[in-house]
């Protein structure tokens, strides 16, 4: 992001680059932020909705990126020494999508609706479990199972 004295810059982050919050406190390394985004519900929901078998790359864009408390993120520029606000954060990576059918079973345990099913994905047996509680809270997990 441009400031009064510095033009906007595009920066390729390295694994050991650090991200900061506005008061100058170090938040985390860039790789930690990338992992958090990649493992987020946002990423899961996006990939499940948009992923197609022909896709080999994905791209997530955060504009503007923020931490879990919704605080904006900054990079520290060393010359001149200043915190630069990050206007966008783009994560690009390789992916492979395999579309597989799951024969699903359903049950209700107390106030929780549960659905589960097995399929073969990437040559391994996989178990999908989805739950929804009475408040609408949802969880989905896919776990590789040992060969039987």
C-alpha positions as a LaTeX table, in Angstrom:
\begin{tabular}{lrrr}
\hline
Residue & $x$ (\AA) & $y$ (\AA) & $z$ (\AA) \\
\hline
Unk1 & 0.00 & 0.00 & 0.00 \\
Unk2 & 1.32 & 3.44 & $-0.86$ \\
Unk3 & 2.04 & 5.93 & 1.91 \\
Unk4 & 2.71 & 9.67 & 1.76 \\
Unk5 & 6.44 & 9.05 & 1.30 \\
Unk6 & 6.60 & 5.55 & $-0.26$ \\
Unk7 & 5.00 & 4.10 & $-3.40$ \\
Unk8 & 3.09 & 0.81 & $-3.33$ \\
Unk9 & 5.29 & $-2.28$ & $-3.64$ \\
Unk10 & 4.67 & $-5.89$ & $-4.63$ \\
Unk11 & 6.67 & $-8.21$ & $-2.40$ \\
Unk12 & 7.24 & $-11.96$ & $-2.66$ \\
Unk13 & 7.36 & $-13.24$ & 0.90 \\
Unk14 & 9.93 & $-15.74$ & 2.06 \\
Unk15 & 9.25 & $-18.37$ & 4.71 \\
Unk16 & 11.06 & $-16.43$ & 7.41 \\
Unk17 & 9.43 & $-13.03$ & 6.75 \\
Unk18 & 7.45 & $-11.79$ & 9.73 \\
Unk19 & 4.04 & $-10.15$ & 9.81 \\
Unk20 & 3.24 & $-7.37$ & 12.28 \\
Unk21 & 0.23 & $-5.60$ & 13.73 \\
Unk22 & $-0.15$ & $-1.83$ & 13.85 \\
Unk23 & 1.59 & $-1.30$ & 17.22 \\
Unk24 & 4.75 & $-2.95$ & 15.83 \\
Unk25 & 4.27 & $-6.26$ & 17.65 \\
Unk26 & 5.34 & $-9.30$ & 15.68 \\
Unk27 & 2.32 & $-11.45$ & 14.88 \\
Unk28 & 3.85 & $-14.50$ & 13.18 \\
Unk29 & 6.01 & $-15.74$ & 10.34 \\
Unk30 & 4.48 & $-15.58$ & 6.88 \\
Unk31 & 4.41 & $-19.40$ & 6.68 \\
Unk32 & 2.27 & $-19.56$ & 9.84 \\
Unk33 & $-0.22$ & $-17.13$ & 8.30 \\
Unk34 & $-0.31$ & $-19.11$ & 5.04 \\
Unk35 & $-0.91$ & $-22.35$ & 6.98 \\
Unk36 & $-3.70$ & $-20.74$ & 9.01 \\
Unk37 & $-5.43$ & $-19.50$ & 5.83 \\
Unk38 & $-4.93$ & $-22.85$ & 4.07 \\
Unk39 & $-6.42$ & $-24.72$ & 7.05 \\
Unk40 & $-9.30$ & $-22.28$ & 7.56 \\
Unk41 & $-13.00$ & $-22.93$ & 7.04 \\
Unk42 & $-12.88$ & $-20.26$ & 4.31 \\
Unk43 & $-10.30$ & $-22.25$ & 2.33 \\
Unk44 & $-12.11$ & $-25.56$ & 2.85 \\
Unk45 & $-15.47$ & $-24.12$ & 1.81 \\
Unk46 & $-13.97$ & $-22.34$ & $-1.21$ \\
Unk47 & $-12.11$ & $-25.42$ & $-2.44$ \\
Unk48 & $-15.11$ & $-27.71$ & $-1.90$ \\
Unk49 & $-17.37$ & $-25.31$ & $-3.80$ \\
Unk50 & $-14.99$ & $-24.30$ & $-6.61$ \\
Unk51 & $-12.57$ & $-27.23$ & $-7.03$ \\
Unk52 & $-12.74$ & $-29.20$ & $-10.26$ \\
Unk53 & $-10.75$ & $-32.27$ & $-11.27$ \\
Unk54 & $-8.98$ & $-30.34$ & $-14.03$ \\
Unk55 & $-7.61$ & $-27.75$ & $-11.56$ \\
Unk56 & $-3.90$ & $-28.06$ & $-10.77$ \\
Unk57 & $-3.40$ & $-24.70$ & $-8.99$ \\
Unk58 & $-5.36$ & $-22.65$ & $-6.48$ \\
Unk59 & $-5.23$ & $-19.02$ & $-5.47$ \\
Unk60 & $-6.55$ & $-17.37$ & $-2.30$ \\
Unk61 & $-6.59$ & $-13.60$ & $-2.10$ \\
Unk62 & $-7.11$ & $-11.71$ & 1.16 \\
Unk63 & $-7.89$ & $-8.03$ & 0.61 \\
Unk64 & $-6.95$ & $-6.62$ & 3.04 \\
Unk65 & $-5.50$ & $-9.45$ & 5.14 \\
Unk66 & $-6.07$ & $-9.43$ & 8.89 \\
Unk67 & $-5.48$ & $-11.54$ & 11.97 \\
Unk68 & $-8.16$ & $-13.42$ & 13.95 \\
Unk69 & $-8.98$ & $-10.19$ & 15.83 \\
Unk70 & $-9.58$ & $-8.42$ & 12.46 \\
Unk71 & $-6.47$ & $-6.22$ & 12.92 \\
Unk72 & $-4.70$ & $-5.20$ & 9.69 \\
Unk73 & $-1.31$ & $-6.77$ & 8.89 \\
Unk74 & 1.98 & $-5.01$ & 8.19 \\
Unk75 & 5.45 & $-5.78$ & 6.87 \\
Unk76 & 8.52 & $-4.11$ & 8.32 \\
Unk77 & 10.51 & $-2.22$ & 5.69 \\
Unk78 & 14.14 & $-1.89$ & 6.77 \\
Unk79 & 15.24 & 1.05 & 4.64 \\
Unk80 & 13.70 & 3.35 & 5.66 \\
Unk81 & 12.57 & 1.58 & 8.86 \\
Unk82 & 8.77 & 1.71 & 8.72 \\
Unk83 & 5.77 & $-0.60$ & 9.03 \\
Unk84 & 4.05 & $-0.93$ & 5.65 \\
Unk85 & 0.35 & $-1.85$ & 5.61 \\
Unk86 & $-0.42$ & $-4.91$ & 3.47 \\
Unk87 & $-3.21$ & $-4.15$ & 0.99 \\
Unk88 & $-3.56$ & $-7.71$ & $-0.33$ \\
Unk89 & $-2.12$ & $-11.13$ & 0.33 \\
Unk90 & $-2.14$ & $-13.77$ & $-2.41$ \\
Unk91 & $-1.48$ & $-17.44$ & $-1.71$ \\
Unk92 & $-0.87$ & $-19.65$ & $-4.75$ \\
Unk93 & $-0.27$ & $-23.39$ & $-4.58$ \\
Unk94 & $-0.53$ & $-26.69$ & $-6.36$ \\
Unk95 & $-3.59$ & $-28.86$ & $-5.85$ \\
Unk96 & $-5.18$ & $-32.03$ & $-7.07$ \\
Unk97 & $-8.91$ & $-32.64$ & $-6.96$ \\
Unk98 & $-10.49$ & $-36.06$ & $-7.15$ \\
Unk99 & $-14.26$ & $-36.14$ & $-7.19$ \\
Unk100 & $-15.55$ & $-39.24$ & $-5.39$ \\
Unk101 & $-19.02$ & $-40.38$ & $-4.39$ \\
Unk102 & $-19.74$ & $-41.07$ & $-0.74$ \\
Unk103 & $-22.59$ & $-43.42$ & 0.19 \\
Unk104 & $-23.76$ & $-41.45$ & 3.23 \\
Unk105 & $-25.45$ & $-42.67$ & 6.41 \\
Unk106 & $-27.37$ & $-40.35$ & 8.72 \\
Unk107 & $-28.26$ & $-40.35$ & 12.40 \\
Unk108 & $-29.08$ & $-37.97$ & 15.23 \\
Unk109 & $-27.18$ & $-38.25$ & 18.50 \\
Unk110 & $-28.79$ & $-36.05$ & 21.13 \\
Unk111 & $-29.04$ & $-32.63$ & 19.48 \\
Unk112 & $-26.39$ & $-33.37$ & 16.84 \\
Unk113 & $-27.14$ & $-34.50$ & 13.29 \\
Unk114 & $-24.36$ & $-36.79$ & 12.00 \\
Unk115 & $-23.66$ & $-37.96$ & 8.44 \\
Unk116 & $-20.80$ & $-40.28$ & 7.49 \\
Unk117 & $-19.55$ & $-42.30$ & 4.58 \\
Unk118 & $-16.47$ & $-44.03$ & 3.11 \\
Unk119 & $-14.88$ & $-43.93$ & $-0.33$ \\
Unk120 & $-11.53$ & $-44.53$ & $-1.99$ \\
Unk121 & $-9.58$ & $-41.33$ & $-2.70$ \\
Unk122 & $-6.02$ & $-41.22$ & $-4.05$ \\
Unk123 & $-5.88$ & $-45.01$ & $-3.64$ \\
Unk124 & $-6.70$ & $-44.85$ & 0.07 \\
Unk125 & $-9.86$ & $-45.51$ & 2.01 \\
Unk126 & $-11.27$ & $-42.21$ & 3.32 \\
Unk127 & $-13.95$ & $-41.52$ & 5.91 \\
Unk128 & $-16.05$ & $-38.34$ & 5.72 \\
Unk129 & $-17.94$ & $-37.22$ & 8.83 \\
Unk130 & $-20.20$ & $-34.15$ & 8.92 \\
Unk131 & $-22.06$ & $-32.84$ & 11.94 \\
Unk132 & $-24.55$ & $-30.05$ & 12.62 \\
Unk133 & $-25.69$ & $-29.13$ & 16.12 \\
Unk134 & $-28.95$ & $-27.50$ & 17.21 \\
Unk135 & $-27.40$ & $-24.01$ & 16.90 \\
Unk136 & $-26.45$ & $-24.63$ & 13.23 \\
Unk137 & $-22.74$ & $-25.14$ & 14.00 \\
Unk138 & $-21.24$ & $-27.38$ & 11.33 \\
Unk139 & $-18.07$ & $-29.46$ & 11.14 \\
Unk140 & $-16.72$ & $-31.61$ & 8.32 \\
Unk141 & $-13.68$ & $-33.87$ & 8.45 \\
Unk142 & $-12.13$ & $-36.27$ & 5.99 \\
Unk143 & $-9.71$ & $-38.83$ & 7.44 \\
Unk144 & $-7.57$ & $-41.40$ & 5.68 \\
Unk145 & $-8.14$ & $-44.87$ & 7.12 \\
Unk146 & $-5.62$ & $-47.68$ & 7.41 \\
Unk147 & $-6.03$ & $-50.47$ & 4.90 \\
Unk148 & $-8.40$ & $-53.16$ & 6.16 \\
\hline
\end{tabular}
